[in-house]
Tab-separated table of C-alpha atoms in Angstrom:
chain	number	residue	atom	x	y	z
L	653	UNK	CA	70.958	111.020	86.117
L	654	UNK	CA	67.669	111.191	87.658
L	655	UNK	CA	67.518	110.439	91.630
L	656	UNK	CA	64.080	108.297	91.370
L	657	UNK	CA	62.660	105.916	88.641
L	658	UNK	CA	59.477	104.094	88.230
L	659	UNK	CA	58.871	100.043	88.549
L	660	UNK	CA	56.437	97.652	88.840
L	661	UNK	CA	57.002	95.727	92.233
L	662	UNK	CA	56.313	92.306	93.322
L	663	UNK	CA	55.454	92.917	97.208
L	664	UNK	CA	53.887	89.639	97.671
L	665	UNK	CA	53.057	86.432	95.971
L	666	UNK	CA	49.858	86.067	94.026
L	667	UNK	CA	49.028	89.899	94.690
L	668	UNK	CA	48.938	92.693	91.786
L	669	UNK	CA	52.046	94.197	91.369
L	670	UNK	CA	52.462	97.534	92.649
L	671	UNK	CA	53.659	100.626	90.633
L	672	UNK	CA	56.257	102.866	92.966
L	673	UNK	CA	58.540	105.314	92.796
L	674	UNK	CA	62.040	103.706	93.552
L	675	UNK	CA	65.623	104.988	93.787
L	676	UNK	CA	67.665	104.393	90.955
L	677	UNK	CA	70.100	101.946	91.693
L	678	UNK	CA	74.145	103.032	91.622
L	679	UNK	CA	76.522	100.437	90.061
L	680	UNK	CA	79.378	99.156	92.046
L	681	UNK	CA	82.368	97.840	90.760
L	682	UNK	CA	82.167	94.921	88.308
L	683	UNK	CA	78.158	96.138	87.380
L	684	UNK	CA	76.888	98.252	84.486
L	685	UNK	CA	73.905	100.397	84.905
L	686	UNK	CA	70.933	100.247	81.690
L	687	UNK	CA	68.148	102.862	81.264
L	688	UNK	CA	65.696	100.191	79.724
L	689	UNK	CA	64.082	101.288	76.471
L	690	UNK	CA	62.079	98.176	76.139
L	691	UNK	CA	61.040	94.758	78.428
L	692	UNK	CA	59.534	91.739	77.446
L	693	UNK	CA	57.288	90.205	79.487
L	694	UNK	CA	57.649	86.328	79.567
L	695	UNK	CA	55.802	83.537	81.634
L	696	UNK	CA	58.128	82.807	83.817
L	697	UNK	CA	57.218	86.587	85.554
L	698	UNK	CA	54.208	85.173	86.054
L	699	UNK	CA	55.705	82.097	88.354
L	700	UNK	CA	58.374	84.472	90.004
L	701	UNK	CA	55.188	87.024	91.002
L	702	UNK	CA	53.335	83.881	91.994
L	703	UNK	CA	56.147	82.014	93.848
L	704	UNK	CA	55.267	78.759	91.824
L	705	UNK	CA	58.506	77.106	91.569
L	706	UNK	CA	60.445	75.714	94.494
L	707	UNK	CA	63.115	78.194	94.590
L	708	UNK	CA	61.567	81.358	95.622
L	709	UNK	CA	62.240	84.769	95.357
L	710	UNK	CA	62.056	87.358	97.860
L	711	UNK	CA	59.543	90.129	97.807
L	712	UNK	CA	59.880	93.162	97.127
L	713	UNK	CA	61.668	92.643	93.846
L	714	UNK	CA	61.254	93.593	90.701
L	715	UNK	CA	60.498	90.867	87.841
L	716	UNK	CA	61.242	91.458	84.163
L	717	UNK	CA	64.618	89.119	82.441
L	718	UNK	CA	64.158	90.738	78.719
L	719	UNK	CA	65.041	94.307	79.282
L	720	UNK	CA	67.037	96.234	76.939
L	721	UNK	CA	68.584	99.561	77.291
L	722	UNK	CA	71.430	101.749	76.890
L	723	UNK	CA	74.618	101.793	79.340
L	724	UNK	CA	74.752	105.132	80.794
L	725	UNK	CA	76.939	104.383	84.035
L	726	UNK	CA	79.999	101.740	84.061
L	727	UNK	CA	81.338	100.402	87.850
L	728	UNK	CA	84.707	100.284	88.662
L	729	UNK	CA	86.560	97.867	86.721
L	730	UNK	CA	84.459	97.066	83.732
L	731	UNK	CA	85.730	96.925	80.439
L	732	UNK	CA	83.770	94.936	78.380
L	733	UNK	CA	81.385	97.467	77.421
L	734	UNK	CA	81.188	100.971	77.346
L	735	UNK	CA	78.665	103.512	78.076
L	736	UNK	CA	76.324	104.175	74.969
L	737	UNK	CA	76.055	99.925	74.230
L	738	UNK	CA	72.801	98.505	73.364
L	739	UNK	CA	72.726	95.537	75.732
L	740	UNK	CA	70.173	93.257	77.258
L	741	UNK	CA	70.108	92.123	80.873
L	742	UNK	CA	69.196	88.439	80.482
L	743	UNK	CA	67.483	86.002	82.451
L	744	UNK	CA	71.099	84.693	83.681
L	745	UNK	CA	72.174	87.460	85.243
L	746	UNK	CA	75.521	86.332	86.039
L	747	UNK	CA	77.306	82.604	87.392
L	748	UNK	CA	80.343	81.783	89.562
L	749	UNK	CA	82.623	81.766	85.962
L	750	UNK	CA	84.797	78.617	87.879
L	751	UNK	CA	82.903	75.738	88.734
L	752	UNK	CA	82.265	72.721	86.086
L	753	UNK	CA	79.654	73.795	84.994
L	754	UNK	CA	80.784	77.161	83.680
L	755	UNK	CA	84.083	75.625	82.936
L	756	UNK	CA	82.342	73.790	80.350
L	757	UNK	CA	79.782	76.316	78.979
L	758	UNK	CA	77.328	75.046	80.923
L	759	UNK	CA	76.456	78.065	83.219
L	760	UNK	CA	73.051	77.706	82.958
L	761	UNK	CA	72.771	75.387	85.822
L	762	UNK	CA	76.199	77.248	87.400
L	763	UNK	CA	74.953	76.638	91.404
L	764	UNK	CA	75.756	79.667	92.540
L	765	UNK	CA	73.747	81.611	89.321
L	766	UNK	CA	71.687	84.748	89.978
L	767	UNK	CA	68.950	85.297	88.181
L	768	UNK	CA	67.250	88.657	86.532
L	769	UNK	CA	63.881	89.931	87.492
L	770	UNK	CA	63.949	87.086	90.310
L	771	UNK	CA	67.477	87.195	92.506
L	772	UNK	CA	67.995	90.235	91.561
L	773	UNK	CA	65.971	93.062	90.441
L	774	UNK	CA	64.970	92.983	87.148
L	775	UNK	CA	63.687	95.068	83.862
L	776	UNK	CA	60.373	96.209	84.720
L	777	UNK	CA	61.467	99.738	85.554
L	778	UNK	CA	63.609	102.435	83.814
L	779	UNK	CA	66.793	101.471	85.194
L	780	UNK	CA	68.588	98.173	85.809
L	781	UNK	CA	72.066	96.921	87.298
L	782	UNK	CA	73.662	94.204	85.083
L	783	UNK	CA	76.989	92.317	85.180
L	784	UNK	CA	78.527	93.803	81.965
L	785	UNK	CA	79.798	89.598	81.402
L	786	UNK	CA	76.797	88.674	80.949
L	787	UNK	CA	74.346	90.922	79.362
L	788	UNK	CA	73.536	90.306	75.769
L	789	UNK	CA	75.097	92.452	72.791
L	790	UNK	CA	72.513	93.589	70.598
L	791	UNK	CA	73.731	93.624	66.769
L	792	UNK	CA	73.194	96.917	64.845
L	793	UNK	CA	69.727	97.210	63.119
L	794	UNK	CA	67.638	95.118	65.801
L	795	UNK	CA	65.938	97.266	67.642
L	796	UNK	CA	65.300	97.155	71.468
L	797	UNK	CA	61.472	96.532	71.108
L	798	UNK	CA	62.531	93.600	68.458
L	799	UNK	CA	65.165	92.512	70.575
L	800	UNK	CA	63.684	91.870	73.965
L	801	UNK	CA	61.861	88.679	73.799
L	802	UNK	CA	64.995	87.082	72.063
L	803	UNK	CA	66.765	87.407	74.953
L	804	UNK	CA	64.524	84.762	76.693
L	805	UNK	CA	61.674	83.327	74.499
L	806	UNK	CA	64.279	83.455	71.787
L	807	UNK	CA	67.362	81.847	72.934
L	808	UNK	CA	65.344	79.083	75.017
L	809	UNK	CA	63.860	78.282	71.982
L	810	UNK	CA	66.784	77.947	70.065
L	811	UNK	CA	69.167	76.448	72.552
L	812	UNK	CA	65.981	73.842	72.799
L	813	UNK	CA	65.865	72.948	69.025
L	814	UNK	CA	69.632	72.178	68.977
L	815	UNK	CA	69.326	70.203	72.041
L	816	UNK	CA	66.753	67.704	70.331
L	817	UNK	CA	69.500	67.062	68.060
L	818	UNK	CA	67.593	66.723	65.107
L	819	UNK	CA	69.136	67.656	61.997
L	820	UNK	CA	68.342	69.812	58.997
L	821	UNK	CA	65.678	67.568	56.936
L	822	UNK	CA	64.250	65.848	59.942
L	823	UNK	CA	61.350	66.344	62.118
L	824	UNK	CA	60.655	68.803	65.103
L	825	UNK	CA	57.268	68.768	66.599
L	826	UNK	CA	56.691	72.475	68.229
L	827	UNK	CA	54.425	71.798	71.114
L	828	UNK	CA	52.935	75.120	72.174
L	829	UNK	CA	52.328	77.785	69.453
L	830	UNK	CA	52.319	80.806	71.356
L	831	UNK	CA	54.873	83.393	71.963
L	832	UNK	CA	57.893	80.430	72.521
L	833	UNK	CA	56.470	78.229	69.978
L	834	UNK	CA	56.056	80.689	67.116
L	835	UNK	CA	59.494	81.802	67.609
L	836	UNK	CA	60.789	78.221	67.785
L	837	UNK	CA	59.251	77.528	64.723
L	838	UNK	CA	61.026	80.337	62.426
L	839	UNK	CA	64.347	78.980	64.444
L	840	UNK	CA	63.621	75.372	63.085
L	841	UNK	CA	62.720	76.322	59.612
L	842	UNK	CA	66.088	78.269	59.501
L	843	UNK	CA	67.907	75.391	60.802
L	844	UNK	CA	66.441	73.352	57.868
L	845	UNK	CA	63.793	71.221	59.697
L	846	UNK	CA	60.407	70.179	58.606
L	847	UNK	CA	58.150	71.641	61.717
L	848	UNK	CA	54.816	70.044	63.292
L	849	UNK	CA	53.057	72.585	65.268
L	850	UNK	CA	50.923	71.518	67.696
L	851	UNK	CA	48.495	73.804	70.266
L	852	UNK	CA	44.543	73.590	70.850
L	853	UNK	CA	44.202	77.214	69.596
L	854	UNK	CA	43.698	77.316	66.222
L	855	UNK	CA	44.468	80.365	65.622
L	856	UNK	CA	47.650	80.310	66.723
L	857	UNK	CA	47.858	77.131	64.103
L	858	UNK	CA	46.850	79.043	61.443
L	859	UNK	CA	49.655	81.535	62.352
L	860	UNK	CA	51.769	78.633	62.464
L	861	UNK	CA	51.382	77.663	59.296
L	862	UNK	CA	52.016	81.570	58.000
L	863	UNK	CA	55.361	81.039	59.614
L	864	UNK	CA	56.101	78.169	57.915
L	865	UNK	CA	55.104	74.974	59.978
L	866	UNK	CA	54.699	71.951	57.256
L	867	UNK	CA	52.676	70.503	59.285
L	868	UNK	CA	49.647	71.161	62.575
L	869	UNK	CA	47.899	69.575	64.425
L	870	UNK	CA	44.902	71.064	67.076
L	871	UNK	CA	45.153	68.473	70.330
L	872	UNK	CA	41.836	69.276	71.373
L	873	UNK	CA	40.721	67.356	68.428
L	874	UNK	CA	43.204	64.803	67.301
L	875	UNK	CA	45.880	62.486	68.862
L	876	UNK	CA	49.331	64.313	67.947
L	877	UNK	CA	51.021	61.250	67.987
L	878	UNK	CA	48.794	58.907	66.154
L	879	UNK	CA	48.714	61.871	63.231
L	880	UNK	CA	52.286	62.618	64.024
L	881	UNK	CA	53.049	59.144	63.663
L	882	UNK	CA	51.406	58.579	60.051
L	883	UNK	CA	52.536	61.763	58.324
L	884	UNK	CA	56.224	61.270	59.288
L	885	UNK	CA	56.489	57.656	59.275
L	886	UNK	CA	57.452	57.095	63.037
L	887	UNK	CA	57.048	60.479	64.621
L	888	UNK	CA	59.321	63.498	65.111
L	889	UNK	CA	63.165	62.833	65.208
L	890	UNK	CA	63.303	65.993	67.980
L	891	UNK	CA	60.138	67.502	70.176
L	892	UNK	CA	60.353	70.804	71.738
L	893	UNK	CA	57.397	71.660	74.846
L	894	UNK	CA	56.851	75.108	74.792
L	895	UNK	CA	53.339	74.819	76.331
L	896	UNK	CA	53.370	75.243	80.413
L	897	UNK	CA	50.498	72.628	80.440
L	898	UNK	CA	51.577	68.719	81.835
L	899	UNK	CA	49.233	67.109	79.282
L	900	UNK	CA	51.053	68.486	76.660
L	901	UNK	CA	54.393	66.810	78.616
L	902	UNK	CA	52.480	63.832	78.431
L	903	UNK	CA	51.707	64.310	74.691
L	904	UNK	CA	55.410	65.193	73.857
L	905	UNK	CA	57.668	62.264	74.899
L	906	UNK	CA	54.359	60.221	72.874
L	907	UNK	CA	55.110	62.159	69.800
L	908	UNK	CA	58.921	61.048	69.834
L	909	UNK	CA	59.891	58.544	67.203
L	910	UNK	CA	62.114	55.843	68.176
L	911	UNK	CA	65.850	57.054	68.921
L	912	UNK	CA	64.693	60.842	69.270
L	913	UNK	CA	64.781	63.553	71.571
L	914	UNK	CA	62.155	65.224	73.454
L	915	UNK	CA	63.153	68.545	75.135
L	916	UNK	CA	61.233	70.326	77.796
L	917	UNK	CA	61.157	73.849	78.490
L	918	UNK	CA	57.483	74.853	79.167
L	919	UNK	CA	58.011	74.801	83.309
L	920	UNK	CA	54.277	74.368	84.686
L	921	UNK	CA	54.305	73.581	88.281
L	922	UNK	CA	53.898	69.567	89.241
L	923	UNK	CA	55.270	66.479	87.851
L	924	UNK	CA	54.104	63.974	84.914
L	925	UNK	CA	54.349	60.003	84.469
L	926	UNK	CA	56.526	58.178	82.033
L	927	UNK	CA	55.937	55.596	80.153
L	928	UNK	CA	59.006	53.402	81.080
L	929	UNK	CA	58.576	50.277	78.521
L	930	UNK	CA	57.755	52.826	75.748
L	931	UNK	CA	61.210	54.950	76.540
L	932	UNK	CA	63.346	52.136	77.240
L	933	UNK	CA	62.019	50.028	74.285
L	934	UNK	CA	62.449	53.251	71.923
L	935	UNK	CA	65.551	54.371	73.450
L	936	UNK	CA	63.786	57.624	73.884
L	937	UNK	CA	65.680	60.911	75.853
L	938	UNK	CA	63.392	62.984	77.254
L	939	UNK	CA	65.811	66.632	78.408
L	940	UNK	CA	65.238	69.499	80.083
L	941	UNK	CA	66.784	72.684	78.365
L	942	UNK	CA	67.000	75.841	80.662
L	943	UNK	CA	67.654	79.274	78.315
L	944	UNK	CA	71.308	79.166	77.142
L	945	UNK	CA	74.713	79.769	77.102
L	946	UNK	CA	76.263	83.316	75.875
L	947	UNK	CA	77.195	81.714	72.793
L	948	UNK	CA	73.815	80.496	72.137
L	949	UNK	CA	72.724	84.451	72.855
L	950	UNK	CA	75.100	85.261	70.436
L	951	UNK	CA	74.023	83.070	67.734
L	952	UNK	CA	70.224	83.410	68.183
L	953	UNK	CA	70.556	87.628	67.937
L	954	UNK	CA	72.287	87.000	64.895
L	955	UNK	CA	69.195	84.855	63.291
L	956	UNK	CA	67.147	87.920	64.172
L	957	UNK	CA	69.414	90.411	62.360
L	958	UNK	CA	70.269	88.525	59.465
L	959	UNK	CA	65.876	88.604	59.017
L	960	UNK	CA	65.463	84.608	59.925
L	961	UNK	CA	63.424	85.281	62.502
L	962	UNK	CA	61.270	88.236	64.135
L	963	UNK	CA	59.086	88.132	67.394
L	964	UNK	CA	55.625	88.995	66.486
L	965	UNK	CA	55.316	91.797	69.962
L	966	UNK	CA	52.690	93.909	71.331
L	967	UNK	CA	53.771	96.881	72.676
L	968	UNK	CA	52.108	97.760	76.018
L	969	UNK	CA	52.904	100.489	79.064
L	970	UNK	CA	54.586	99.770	82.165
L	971	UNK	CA	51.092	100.356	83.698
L	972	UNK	CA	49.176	97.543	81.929
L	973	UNK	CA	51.660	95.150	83.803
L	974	UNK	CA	48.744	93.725	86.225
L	975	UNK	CA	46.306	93.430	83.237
L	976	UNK	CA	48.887	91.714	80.536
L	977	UNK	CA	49.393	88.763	83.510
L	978	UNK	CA	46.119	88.624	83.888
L	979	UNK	CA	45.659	87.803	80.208
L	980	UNK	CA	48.682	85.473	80.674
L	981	UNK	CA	46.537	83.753	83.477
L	982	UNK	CA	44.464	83.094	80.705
L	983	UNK	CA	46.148	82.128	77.712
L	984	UNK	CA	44.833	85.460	76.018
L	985	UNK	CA	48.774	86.829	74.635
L	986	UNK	CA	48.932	85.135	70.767
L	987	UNK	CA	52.916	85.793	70.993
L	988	UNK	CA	54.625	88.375	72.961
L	989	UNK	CA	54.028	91.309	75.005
L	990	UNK	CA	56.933	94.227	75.578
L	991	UNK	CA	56.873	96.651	77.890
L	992	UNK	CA	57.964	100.135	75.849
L	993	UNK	CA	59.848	102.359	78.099
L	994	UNK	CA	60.229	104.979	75.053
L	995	UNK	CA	56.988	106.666	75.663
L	996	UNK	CA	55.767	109.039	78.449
L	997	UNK	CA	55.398	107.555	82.060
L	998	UNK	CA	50.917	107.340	82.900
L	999	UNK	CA	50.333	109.531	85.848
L	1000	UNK	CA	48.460	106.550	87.086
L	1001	UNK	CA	52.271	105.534	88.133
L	1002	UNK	CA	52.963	108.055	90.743
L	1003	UNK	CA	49.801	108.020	92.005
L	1004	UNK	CA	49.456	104.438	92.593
L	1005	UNK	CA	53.051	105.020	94.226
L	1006	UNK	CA	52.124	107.671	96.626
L	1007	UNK	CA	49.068	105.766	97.184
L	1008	UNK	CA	50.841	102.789	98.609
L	1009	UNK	CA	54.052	104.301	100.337
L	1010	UNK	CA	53.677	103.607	103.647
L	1011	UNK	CA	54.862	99.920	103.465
L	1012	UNK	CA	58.382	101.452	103.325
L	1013	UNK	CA	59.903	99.183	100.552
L	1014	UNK	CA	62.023	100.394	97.559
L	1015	UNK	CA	65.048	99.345	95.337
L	1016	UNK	CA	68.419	98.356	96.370
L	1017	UNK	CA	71.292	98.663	94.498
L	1018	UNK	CA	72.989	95.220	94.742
L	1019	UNK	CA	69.691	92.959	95.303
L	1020	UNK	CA	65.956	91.928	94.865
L	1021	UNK	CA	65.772	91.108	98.486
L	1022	UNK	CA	67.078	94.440	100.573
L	1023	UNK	CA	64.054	96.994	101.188
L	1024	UNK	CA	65.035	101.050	101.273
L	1025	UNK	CA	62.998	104.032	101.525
L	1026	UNK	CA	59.740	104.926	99.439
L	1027	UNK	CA	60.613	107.634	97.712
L	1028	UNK	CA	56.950	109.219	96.839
């Protein structure tokens, strides 16, 4: 086992991440330790490196919640997998496993949850700690580079399409066609929906409609609803926000037929209004969805391996990681982007690391938030 690895560091909010040298992390009882072969990199790194949401992480820490890798060191106590697994180290990172929440497979909004690449330090380097109960098992012939944006663009997708409720031969309006919506969409048309995609890119339309969307619709140029609304006789039975944009909030809960479901998962910072005599009158839900449970992992892997659905991914280095959120900044990533760990490590790594070692941070082995020693 090698005493150092490399990672891409948040040191402070709204600043380029920095690429170190960092000790590799030892696992203590009850924790698993994962040489990542592959990462994805999802939006939500974007708000954790930012500090947009409320809840804040802690710099230094290392982002990344789709990392998948190989067990090569097992804690005392652990059982549940065994060194030589293919597992992924999820966005929930692990929950309390008592309270009524995660009594009821609901541990998604457990209180007392940690979270990868944000409470605790995450996939964007070539070793990570995981709680072996909670890591994701990755069925035979799906690869780790195939497999990493499931773990979070895939199951938040699907857990969002089941909770919209609609069933198969209904409508689902996809808002956002990017890399949640294009995923979302090959989960709905294997659930047996009829699928409105909606964006203002039309090229990501046009790949919509490759995947199989029935229907889309560019909202830079038309009114989803009011076209929603005519083709479908009343509007989608179940919506599903992808996009991190509040006008397409706004344009969501509009495109809900009476007695549906609109689900929100896109988290842009900031509120939006509802219409209250529209909801009321329609006996609307508007829901928040927030990833999903193990079981949803479980069954949203196994659409990938059975061929139902595949992430479209562009593989980048750990070393483009300041240039791929710029082009997040910017809407410039059609679907996903994965870090590959399989290749060799850029030189511009350890330079960049030796460059900036004198602000004496580095990795601990039990948190994001507990600075150690450089190592350069």
């Amino acid at each position: 086992m090698p005493r150092t690895m490399h990672a891409a560091v948040v040191t402070a909010f709204k600043q380029p991440l920095v690429l170190r040298e960092w000790e590799v992390p030892r696992p203590g009882p009850g924790q698993i330790l994962v040489k990542t072969e592959a990462c994805g990199v999802c939006h939500t790194d974007l708000h954790a490196a930012n500090g947009d949401w409320p809840l804040k992480p802690d710099p230094p820490f290392i982002p990344g919640h789709e990392a998948i890798g190989i067990v090569v060191a097992l804690g005392a106590g652990v059982t549940v997998v065994k060194e030589g697994d293919r597992v992924g180290v999820p966005w929930l990172y692990s929950a309390c496993g008592h309270c009524e929440y995660c009594l009821s497979a609901w541990e998604t909004v457990c209180d007392h949850a940690e979270f990868g690449g944000y409470t605790r330090n995450g996939g964007f380097a070539e070793y990570v700690l995981a709680d072996p109960n909670y890591v994701a098992h990755i069925p035979e012939g799906l690869g780790p580079q195939e497999a990493a944006p499931l773990i979070c663009a895939g199951i938040t997708t699907y857990k969002g399409i089941k909770e919209t409720d609609a069933r198969p031969g209904e409508w689902i309006a996809i808002s956002g066609c990017g890399g949640l919506g294009h995923l979302a969409i090959q989960y709905a048309k294997a659930m047996g929906l009829m699928v409105c995609g909606v964006d203002i890119d039309d090229g990501k339309l046009a790949h919509a409609t490759s995947l199989g969307a029935d229907l889309v619709i560019n909202a830079s140029t038309h009114d989803p609803a009011e076209v929603l609304g005519q083709e479908t006789g009343g509007g989608a039975h179940g919506v599903l926000i992808t996009a991190p944009s509040l006008p397409a909030f706004k344009q969501g809960v509009a495109m809900t037929r009476k007695r549906g479901t609109c689900v929100l998962v896109g988290l842009p910072p900031g509120s939006f209004p509802l219409e209250i005599f529209n909801l009321v009158a329609g006996c609307i839900t508007v829901r928040g969805s927030f990833v999903g449970t193990r079981k949803d992992m479980a069954e949203c892997l196994d659409f990938a391996a059975r061929g139902k659905v595949r992430a479209d991914i562009e593989l980048q280095p750990l070393s483009a990681i300041n240039t791929i959120f710029e082009r997040l900044e910017t809407g410039d990533v059609p679907s996903r982007v994965v870090l590959d760990f399989a290749g060799p490590v850029p030189e511009s790594i350890t330079s960049r690391a030796n460059a900036n070692a004198d602000s004496g941070l580095g990795a601990d082995a039990d948190s994001a938030t507990k600075p150690a020693a450089v190592l350069a």
